[in-house]
Tab-separated table of C-alpha atoms in Angstrom:
chain	number	residue	atom	x	y	z
Y	1	MET	CA	-47.150	0.262	-127.007
Y	2	ALA	CA	-46.345	3.931	-126.317
Y	3	ILE	CA	-42.908	5.039	-127.497
Y	4	GLN	CA	-42.220	6.868	-124.235
Y	5	HIS	CA	-42.683	3.548	-122.430
Y	6	LEU	CA	-40.273	1.700	-124.719
Y	7	PHE	CA	-37.605	4.400	-124.348
Y	8	PRO	CA	-38.296	6.086	-120.991
Y	9	ARG	CA	-36.438	9.061	-119.558
Y	10	GLY	CA	-36.667	7.479	-116.125
Y	11	ILE	CA	-37.175	3.934	-114.873
Y	12	ALA	CA	-37.082	1.214	-117.511
Y	13	SER	CA	-39.597	-1.540	-116.801
Y	14	GLY	CA	-41.268	-4.373	-118.665
Y	15	ASP	CA	-40.499	-4.371	-122.393
Y	16	ALA	CA	-38.326	-1.253	-122.035
Y	17	PHE	CA	-35.817	-3.148	-119.898
Y	18	CYS	CA	-32.862	-4.321	-121.976
Y	19	ASN	CA	-30.601	-7.258	-121.093
Y	20	ARG	CA	-28.723	-7.071	-117.739
Y	21	THR	CA	-29.130	-10.862	-117.649
Y	22	GLN	CA	-26.059	-11.617	-115.538
Y	23	GLU	CA	-26.692	-8.696	-113.210
Y	24	ARG	CA	-30.299	-9.788	-112.696
Y	25	LEU	CA	-29.209	-13.327	-111.825
Y	26	ARG	CA	-26.630	-12.033	-109.382
Y	27	VAL	CA	-28.994	-9.674	-107.583
Y	28	ALA	CA	-31.677	-12.378	-107.423
Y	29	LYS	CA	-29.177	-14.869	-106.012
Y	30	ASN	CA	-28.103	-12.402	-103.315
Y	31	ILE	CA	-31.729	-11.794	-102.354
Y	32	LYS	CA	-32.400	-15.528	-102.058
Y	33	LEU	CA	-29.261	-16.078	-99.972
Y	34	LEU	CA	-29.888	-12.930	-97.902
Y	35	GLU	CA	-26.518	-11.565	-98.989
Y	36	HIS	CA	-26.501	-7.781	-99.163
Y	37	SER	CA	-25.604	-6.032	-102.430
Y	38	LEU	CA	-23.847	-2.804	-103.391
Y	39	ILE	CA	-24.482	-1.622	-106.966
Y	40	MET	CA	-22.126	1.074	-108.238
Y	41	SER	CA	-22.254	3.084	-111.471
Y	42	PRO	CA	-22.493	6.665	-112.699
Y	43	ARG	CA	-25.954	8.213	-112.550
Y	44	ARG	CA	-28.571	7.196	-115.117
Y	45	TYR	CA	-27.002	3.823	-115.867
Y	46	GLY	CA	-30.120	1.976	-114.691
Y	47	LYS	CA	-29.365	0.904	-111.105
Y	48	THR	CA	-32.909	1.556	-109.882
Y	49	SER	CA	-34.403	-0.007	-113.013
Y	50	LEU	CA	-32.337	-3.144	-112.376
Y	51	VAL	CA	-33.407	-3.502	-108.739
Y	52	ARG	CA	-37.084	-2.846	-109.428
Y	53	PHE	CA	-37.092	-5.262	-112.358
Y	54	VAL	CA	-35.550	-8.059	-110.265
Y	55	VAL	CA	-37.853	-7.701	-107.259
Y	56	LYS	CA	-40.903	-7.581	-109.538
Y	57	GLU	CA	-39.630	-10.634	-111.423
Y	58	MET	CA	-39.161	-12.465	-108.111
Y	59	GLY	CA	-42.412	-11.225	-106.567
Y	60	VAL	CA	-40.574	-10.046	-103.437
Y	61	VAL	CA	-41.979	-7.475	-101.006
Y	62	TYR	CA	-39.872	-4.374	-101.504
Y	63	GLY	CA	-39.321	-0.909	-100.060
Y	64	GLU	CA	-37.189	1.922	-101.372
Y	65	ALA	CA	-35.381	4.760	-99.617
Y	66	ASP	CA	-34.000	7.326	-102.065
Y	67	LEU	CA	-31.394	9.440	-100.286
Y	68	PHE	CA	-30.591	11.675	-103.248
Y	69	ILE	CA	-32.770	14.444	-101.813
Y	70	ALA	CA	-31.726	13.811	-98.198
Y	71	ILE	CA	-29.606	16.811	-97.231
Y	72	ASP	CA	-29.223	16.132	-93.512
Y	73	ALA	CA	-29.483	13.363	-90.913
Y	74	LYS	CA	-33.171	13.924	-90.097
Y	75	ARG	CA	-34.142	13.637	-93.757
Y	76	ILE	CA	-32.105	10.462	-94.086
Y	77	VAL	CA	-34.106	8.953	-91.227
Y	78	GLN	CA	-37.329	10.125	-92.882
Y	79	ARG	CA	-36.413	8.532	-96.214
Y	80	ILE	CA	-35.410	5.229	-94.580
Y	81	LEU	CA	-38.677	5.245	-92.615
Y	82	VAL	CA	-40.532	5.696	-95.917
Y	83	GLY	CA	-38.894	2.530	-97.260
Y	84	ILE	CA	-39.650	0.624	-94.049
Y	85	LYS	CA	-43.307	1.701	-94.090
Y	86	GLN	CA	-43.630	0.655	-97.743
Y	87	ILE	CA	-42.596	-2.835	-96.684
Y	88	ILE	CA	-44.848	-2.915	-93.617
Y	89	ASP	CA	-47.841	-1.947	-95.752
Y	90	GLN	CA	-47.173	-4.909	-98.072
Y	91	VAL	CA	-46.584	-7.538	-95.383
Y	92	SER	CA	-49.245	-10.232	-95.750
Y	93	SER	CA	-51.173	-9.522	-92.574
Y	94	PRO	CA	-54.280	-7.505	-91.605
Y	95	LEU	CA	-53.520	-3.911	-90.626
Y	96	GLU	CA	-54.748	-4.393	-87.063
Y	97	GLN	CA	-52.484	-7.392	-86.572
Y	98	LYS	CA	-49.425	-5.514	-87.848
Y	99	LEU	CA	-50.210	-2.592	-85.560
Y	100	LYS	CA	-50.511	-4.923	-82.580
Y	101	ILE	CA	-47.193	-6.661	-83.325
Y	102	LEU	CA	-45.340	-3.361	-83.754
Y	103	SER	CA	-46.982	-1.752	-80.706
Y	104	ASN	CA	-46.018	-4.723	-78.550
Y	105	TYR	CA	-42.467	-4.513	-79.842
Y	106	PHE	CA	-42.036	-0.804	-79.085
Y	107	GLN	CA	-43.681	-1.128	-75.667
Y	108	ARG	CA	-40.874	-3.489	-74.709
Y	109	VAL	CA	-38.009	-1.708	-76.490
Y	110	ASN	CA	-38.840	1.997	-76.599
Y	111	PRO	CA	-42.380	3.068	-75.700
Y	112	LYS	CA	-41.710	6.624	-76.906
Y	113	TRP	CA	-42.292	5.607	-80.534
Y	114	ILE	CA	-45.726	6.392	-81.932
Y	115	VAL	CA	-47.296	3.506	-83.843
Y	116	GLY	CA	-50.547	4.402	-85.550
Y	117	THR	CA	-52.360	4.535	-88.854
Y	118	LYS	CA	-52.496	7.037	-91.649
Y	119	GLY	CA	-55.353	6.081	-93.904
Y	120	ILE	CA	-54.803	2.383	-94.578
Y	121	SER	CA	-51.069	2.358	-93.872
Y	122	VAL	CA	-48.969	2.052	-90.743
Y	123	GLU	CA	-47.359	5.190	-89.355
Y	124	LEU	CA	-44.080	5.052	-87.387
Y	125	ILE	CA	-42.969	8.242	-85.654
Y	126	PRO	CA	-39.904	8.535	-83.383
Y	127	SER	CA	-40.482	10.824	-80.421
Y	128	VAL	CA	-36.941	12.236	-80.395
Y	129	GLU	CA	-35.868	13.165	-83.927
Y	130	ASP	CA	-32.305	14.051	-82.924
Y	131	GLU	CA	-31.473	10.458	-81.948
Y	132	VAL	CA	-30.690	9.608	-85.556
Y	133	ALA	CA	-28.693	6.363	-85.265
Y	134	SER	CA	-30.921	4.830	-82.591
Y	135	ASN	CA	-34.058	5.760	-84.554
Y	136	ILE	CA	-32.746	3.933	-87.625
Y	137	THR	CA	-31.686	0.921	-85.545
Y	138	GLU	CA	-35.019	0.677	-83.728
Y	139	ALA	CA	-37.113	1.118	-86.865
Y	140	LEU	CA	-35.150	-1.570	-88.735
Y	141	GLN	CA	-35.256	-3.916	-85.747
Y	142	ALA	CA	-39.014	-3.389	-85.466
Y	143	LEU	CA	-39.350	-4.323	-89.131
Y	144	GLU	CA	-37.195	-7.420	-88.579
Y	145	TYR	CA	-39.386	-8.373	-85.599
Y	146	LEU	CA	-42.568	-8.059	-87.668
Y	147	LEU	CA	-41.060	-10.086	-90.518
Y	148	LYS	CA	-39.922	-12.799	-88.105
Y	149	GLU	CA	-43.457	-13.042	-86.711
Y	150	LYS	CA	-44.831	-13.389	-90.243
Y	151	LYS	CA	-41.929	-15.517	-91.582
Y	152	GLN	CA	-41.603	-13.197	-94.582
Y	153	LYS	CA	-38.432	-12.112	-96.391
Y	154	VAL	CA	-38.194	-8.676	-98.033
Y	155	VAL	CA	-35.844	-6.293	-99.858
Y	156	LEU	CA	-34.952	-2.821	-98.620
Y	157	PHE	CA	-33.302	-0.770	-101.370
Y	158	ILE	CA	-31.339	2.287	-100.206
Y	159	ASP	CA	-30.489	4.375	-103.271
Y	160	GLU	CA	-27.679	6.964	-103.436
Y	161	ILE	CA	-26.371	5.761	-100.096
Y	162	GLN	CA	-23.175	7.784	-100.505
Y	163	GLU	CA	-25.171	10.831	-99.333
Y	164	ILE	CA	-24.839	9.458	-95.788
Y	165	GLY	CA	-21.080	9.918	-96.035
Y	166	GLU	CA	-21.483	13.680	-96.516
Y	167	ILE	CA	-23.054	14.399	-93.126
Y	168	ALA	CA	-21.530	14.652	-89.665
Y	169	GLU	CA	-23.514	11.716	-88.264
Y	170	SER	CA	-22.388	9.375	-91.042
Y	171	LYS	CA	-20.551	6.775	-88.957
Y	172	GLY	CA	-23.421	6.515	-86.487
Y	173	ILE	CA	-25.928	5.925	-89.290
Y	174	GLU	CA	-23.635	3.460	-91.053
Y	175	GLY	CA	-23.144	1.627	-87.755
Y	176	ALA	CA	-26.902	1.447	-87.209
Y	177	ILE	CA	-27.445	-0.062	-90.650
Y	178	ARG	CA	-24.646	-2.600	-90.217
Y	179	HIS	CA	-25.872	-3.583	-86.750
Y	180	VAL	CA	-29.193	-4.696	-88.209
Y	181	ALA	CA	-27.994	-5.904	-91.617
Y	182	GLN	CA	-25.355	-8.316	-90.348
Y	183	ALA	CA	-27.841	-10.040	-88.026
Y	184	SER	CA	-30.961	-9.875	-90.199
Y	185	GLN	CA	-32.648	-13.117	-91.266
Y	186	TYR	CA	-35.474	-11.494	-93.205
Y	187	ILE	CA	-34.232	-8.224	-94.765
Y	188	SER	CA	-32.013	-8.273	-97.848
Y	189	PHE	CA	-30.369	-4.861	-98.160
Y	190	ILE	CA	-29.491	-3.489	-101.581
Y	191	PHE	CA	-27.452	-0.293	-101.642
Y	192	SER	CA	-26.642	1.743	-104.713
Y	193	GLY	CA	-24.668	4.871	-105.419
Y	194	SER	CA	-23.070	6.956	-108.126
Y	195	ASN	CA	-20.151	8.651	-106.374
Y	196	ARG	CA	-17.302	6.154	-106.454
Y	197	ARG	CA	-15.055	8.141	-104.098
Y	198	LEU	CA	-17.651	8.341	-101.332
Y	199	LEU	CA	-18.754	4.741	-101.852
Y	200	SER	CA	-15.154	3.552	-101.629
Y	201	ASN	CA	-14.723	5.451	-98.382
Y	202	MET	CA	-17.909	3.926	-96.947
Y	203	PHE	CA	-17.582	0.299	-98.025
Y	204	PHE	CA	-13.861	-0.362	-98.554
Y	205	ASP	CA	-12.290	1.476	-95.617
Y	206	LYS	CA	-11.579	-0.895	-92.719
Y	207	ALA	CA	-12.347	1.873	-90.256
Y	208	ARG	CA	-15.920	2.356	-91.541
Y	209	PRO	CA	-18.881	0.297	-90.264
Y	210	LEU	CA	-20.046	-0.908	-93.698
Y	211	TYR	CA	-16.660	-2.422	-94.589
Y	212	LYS	CA	-17.102	-5.754	-96.442
Y	213	LEU	CA	-20.820	-5.895	-95.694
Y	214	CYS	CA	-21.889	-6.356	-99.332
Y	215	ASP	CA	-21.334	-8.142	-102.584
Y	216	ARG	CA	-20.097	-5.331	-104.834
Y	217	MET	CA	-21.418	-5.017	-108.390
Y	218	VAL	CA	-20.148	-2.416	-110.858
Y	219	LEU	CA	-22.850	-1.729	-113.444
Y	220	GLU	CA	-21.338	-1.223	-116.886
Y	221	ARG	CA	-22.975	0.045	-120.074
Y	222	ILE	CA	-25.068	-2.476	-122.004
Y	223	PRO	CA	-23.069	-4.034	-124.890
Y	224	GLU	CA	-23.849	-3.035	-128.477
Y	225	GLU	CA	-24.837	-6.572	-129.450
Y	226	GLU	CA	-27.602	-6.567	-126.834
Y	227	TYR	CA	-28.865	-3.182	-127.983
Y	228	ILE	CA	-28.893	-4.397	-131.607
Y	229	LEU	CA	-31.338	-7.166	-130.678
Y	230	HIS	CA	-33.424	-4.813	-128.540
Y	231	LEU	CA	-33.634	-1.968	-131.079
Y	232	ASN	CA	-34.208	-4.157	-134.116
Y	233	HIS	CA	-37.040	-5.969	-132.360
Y	234	TYR	CA	-38.923	-2.682	-132.026
Y	235	ALA	CA	-37.783	-1.407	-135.422
Y	236	GLU	CA	-39.509	-4.383	-137.028
Y	237	ILE	CA	-42.673	-3.592	-135.088
Y	238	GLN	CA	-42.499	0.116	-135.986
Y	239	TRP	CA	-41.275	0.043	-139.615
Y	240	LYS	CA	-41.527	-3.657	-140.570
Y	241	GLN	CA	-37.771	-3.795	-141.122
Y	242	MET	CA	-34.540	-3.647	-139.149
Y	243	LEU	CA	-32.094	-0.772	-138.842
Y	244	ASP	CA	-29.021	-1.115	-141.033
Y	245	THR	CA	-25.519	-1.456	-139.607
Y	246	ALA	CA	-24.475	2.128	-140.427
Y	247	THR	CA	-27.518	3.531	-138.596
Y	248	LEU	CA	-26.920	1.364	-135.541
Y	249	ASP	CA	-23.218	2.252	-135.494
Y	250	CYS	CA	-24.151	5.936	-135.631
Y	251	ILE	CA	-26.526	5.546	-132.656
Y	252	PHE	CA	-23.854	3.757	-130.635
Y	253	ASN	CA	-21.041	6.169	-131.575
Y	254	LEU	CA	-23.041	9.250	-130.597
Y	255	THR	CA	-24.509	7.889	-127.352
Y	256	GLU	CA	-21.530	5.648	-126.506
Y	257	CYS	CA	-24.157	3.121	-125.349
Y	258	HIS	CA	-25.008	5.277	-122.337
Y	259	PRO	CA	-28.452	3.881	-121.340
Y	260	PHE	CA	-30.051	7.270	-120.713
Y	261	TYR	CA	-28.934	8.761	-124.029
Y	262	ILE	CA	-29.820	5.624	-125.979
Y	263	ASN	CA	-33.369	6.121	-124.726
Y	264	VAL	CA	-33.377	9.875	-125.400
Y	265	LEU	CA	-32.209	9.422	-128.985
Y	266	CYS	CA	-34.313	6.358	-129.811
Y	267	ARG	CA	-37.489	7.890	-128.417
Y	268	ARG	CA	-37.070	10.709	-130.930
Y	269	LEU	CA	-36.129	8.331	-133.747
Y	270	TRP	CA	-39.170	6.137	-133.185
Y	271	GLU	CA	-41.390	9.216	-133.462
Y	272	GLN	CA	-40.257	9.609	-137.088
Y	273	ASP	CA	-42.324	8.271	-139.986
Y	274	PRO	CA	-39.477	6.999	-142.186
Y	275	LEU	CA	-37.059	4.299	-141.115
Y	276	PRO	CA	-34.109	6.235	-139.606
Y	277	ASN	CA	-30.824	6.334	-141.468
Y	278	GLU	CA	-27.424	7.664	-140.446
Y	279	GLU	CA	-28.259	11.220	-141.562
Y	280	ILE	CA	-31.525	11.319	-139.599
Y	281	VAL	CA	-29.793	9.962	-136.490
Y	282	GLN	CA	-27.150	12.689	-136.622
Y	283	GLU	CA	-29.710	15.418	-137.252
Y	284	ILE	CA	-31.877	14.388	-134.302
Y	285	TRP	CA	-28.904	13.909	-131.964
Y	286	PHE	CA	-27.447	17.335	-132.693
Y	287	ASP	CA	-30.877	18.942	-132.319
Y	288	PHE	CA	-30.893	17.432	-128.835
Y	289	VAL	CA	-27.329	18.644	-128.190
Y	290	ASP	CA	-28.329	22.185	-129.195
Y	291	GLU	CA	-31.387	22.053	-126.907
Y	292	GLU	CA	-29.279	20.998	-123.928
Y	293	ARG	CA	-26.438	23.403	-124.630
Y	294	ILE	CA	-27.295	26.039	-122.017
Y	295	GLU	CA	-27.762	23.531	-119.203
Y	296	MET	CA	-24.526	21.692	-120.012
Y	297	ILE	CA	-22.549	24.934	-120.353
Y	298	ARG	CA	-23.874	25.938	-116.935
Y	299	GLU	CA	-22.571	22.643	-115.546
Y	300	LEU	CA	-19.191	23.106	-117.248
Y	301	SER	CA	-18.945	26.630	-115.852
Y	302	THR	CA	-18.598	25.170	-112.346
Y	303	LEU	CA	-15.235	23.728	-113.410
Y	304	SER	CA	-11.987	25.632	-113.624
Y	305	GLN	CA	-10.651	26.704	-117.015
Y	306	GLY	CA	-7.895	24.094	-116.719
Y	307	GLN	CA	-10.374	21.333	-115.993
Y	308	ARG	CA	-12.471	22.313	-119.019
Y	309	ARG	CA	-9.341	22.244	-121.180
Y	310	ILE	CA	-8.550	18.736	-120.003
Y	311	LEU	CA	-12.106	17.565	-120.703
Y	312	LEU	CA	-11.924	18.979	-124.223
Y	313	SER	CA	-8.548	17.347	-124.844
Y	314	ILE	CA	-9.925	13.967	-123.748
Y	315	ALA	CA	-13.056	14.508	-125.869
Y	316	GLU	CA	-10.816	15.112	-128.878
Y	317	GLY	CA	-9.128	11.752	-128.358
Y	318	ASN	CA	-6.158	12.593	-126.140
Y	319	ASP	CA	-7.102	9.914	-123.633
Y	320	GLN	CA	-3.545	8.954	-122.682
Y	321	GLY	CA	-0.299	10.835	-122.353
Y	322	LEU	CA	-1.860	14.063	-121.082
Y	323	THR	CA	1.399	14.808	-119.313
Y	324	SER	CA	3.521	14.419	-122.453
Y	325	LYS	CA	5.511	17.429	-123.732
Y	326	ALA	CA	3.007	18.010	-126.542
Y	327	ALA	CA	0.063	17.920	-124.141
Y	328	LEU	CA	1.780	20.234	-121.658
Y	329	THR	CA	2.315	22.778	-124.438
Y	330	GLU	CA	-1.204	22.466	-125.807
Y	331	LEU	CA	-2.878	22.684	-122.396
Y	332	ASN	CA	-0.429	25.313	-121.108
Y	333	MET	CA	-0.218	23.580	-117.731
Y	334	SER	CA	2.456	21.812	-115.727
Y	335	SER	CA	2.460	18.051	-115.366
Y	336	SER	CA	1.534	18.264	-111.663
Y	337	THR	CA	-1.361	20.661	-112.383
Y	338	ILE	CA	-2.744	18.349	-115.068
Y	339	SER	CA	-2.490	15.332	-112.741
Y	340	GLU	CA	-4.211	17.248	-109.942
Y	341	ASN	CA	-7.062	18.359	-112.237
Y	342	ILE	CA	-7.514	14.829	-113.610
Y	343	HIS	CA	-7.858	13.624	-110.032
Y	344	ILE	CA	-10.509	16.288	-109.328
Y	345	LEU	CA	-12.442	15.415	-112.501
Y	346	GLU	CA	-12.410	11.740	-111.514
Y	347	LYS	CA	-13.700	12.584	-108.040
Y	348	LYS	CA	-16.488	14.650	-109.576
Y	349	ASP	CA	-17.406	11.730	-111.863
Y	350	HIS	CA	-16.783	13.651	-115.069
Y	351	ILE	CA	-14.152	11.210	-116.307
Y	352	GLU	CA	-13.318	7.570	-115.767
Y	353	ARG	CA	-10.473	5.213	-116.641
Y	354	LYS	CA	-10.816	2.172	-118.856
Y	355	LYS	CA	-8.999	-1.045	-117.954
Y	356	ASN	CA	-6.087	-0.005	-120.183
Y	357	GLY	CA	-5.764	3.295	-118.292
Y	358	ALA	CA	-7.267	5.463	-121.036
Y	359	LEU	CA	-9.493	8.307	-119.856
Y	360	TYR	CA	-12.963	8.998	-121.220
Y	361	LEU	CA	-15.853	11.341	-120.470
Y	362	ILE	CA	-18.688	9.603	-118.615
Y	363	ASP	CA	-21.390	11.830	-120.107
Y	364	PRO	CA	-21.496	11.689	-123.936
Y	365	LEU	CA	-23.658	14.815	-124.027
Y	366	ILE	CA	-20.909	16.854	-122.370
Y	367	LYS	CA	-18.452	15.389	-124.874
Y	368	ALA	CA	-20.737	16.418	-127.750
Y	369	ILE	CA	-21.132	19.945	-126.325
Y	370	LEU	CA	-17.361	20.360	-126.019
Y	371	LEU	CA	-16.650	19.118	-129.539
Y	372	ARG	CA	-19.490	21.100	-131.091
Y	373	TYR	CA	-18.899	24.454	-129.394
Y	374	TYR	CA	-15.342	24.505	-128.044
Y	375	SER	CA	-13.201	22.280	-130.256
Y	376	ASP	CA	-11.474	25.213	-131.987
Y	377	ASP	CA	-11.162	27.251	-128.810
Y	378	MET	CA	-8.776	25.709	-126.297
Y	379	SER	CA	-9.499	28.502	-123.835
Y	380	CYS	CA	-12.933	26.902	-123.163
Y	381	LYS	CA	-14.158	30.168	-121.687
């Protein structure tokens, strides 16, 4: 099997998918019970991989609307329509029959919609693009009507849903989704997002339409013990022996079990002829760090000098007590300024708090860049 498939940069599927046993069971249960799900985690933790793996495992008809590239209300409608049309195309019915059912529906509800074909797929086109909320409601209700006629349950996955919260029409769109979701008998909605602040505003604020609509799941990093089984399985295939404890510990310490960076590092390790040891792991990781330096420095440059200082301090192990006298002197900032900058860094998803309150950097590559290039320079310029 190709190494890039075992350790992909993007979606992990098939043999590349590692663990997530409890999460898979929970998502599958929600789909069966038609309970809607919200999956939260930083980017590149594997939310999309999880959803796609579950629906494939279950054999459920599935459509996906990725809102990450949706910069305004019209594009959000377009992306949701893409997901709806993916489902319609898979519904177990001849094309002509689906067209007839949908045409009959819109003739009764809103005859201004255009229902036609594009190649071998159904095409849905709203006549008035500016009516964003009603277009989403009508398209979802049309899908529900078709599914009811065919007695078929499906999954609609709306990825990076927090993007809706950034536009002026957000409450109208959220209301449209809730209106259909809370009454649906055939569509299981799965939402995911990476911005915790926006997601909290959308789903946990009593004044917002999506309040308490979903079962919330917070996707954590995969435990080391699961990765040990996964990596050693493929090490035995590749080198006829398992990785030793020191090598595995080195992989986990450098990547901090971040799924994306585990795959980046292991893809390069599995391209090597000799069985990797601790020295090889470090050499390959820091080659990668050096390659990504310019891009990461560009990202860090968007932060204030004070925020970069705080990130470096956390990277160096000062994960608690950043407002102590020693920290105030080292950072050359007041307690209130440090607290304010920590809050900003949390909102921007650069740092997160563990259960014990300790802070840590979400992206281990940024941590490596800071320690490698800035550790002796607290100015972080």
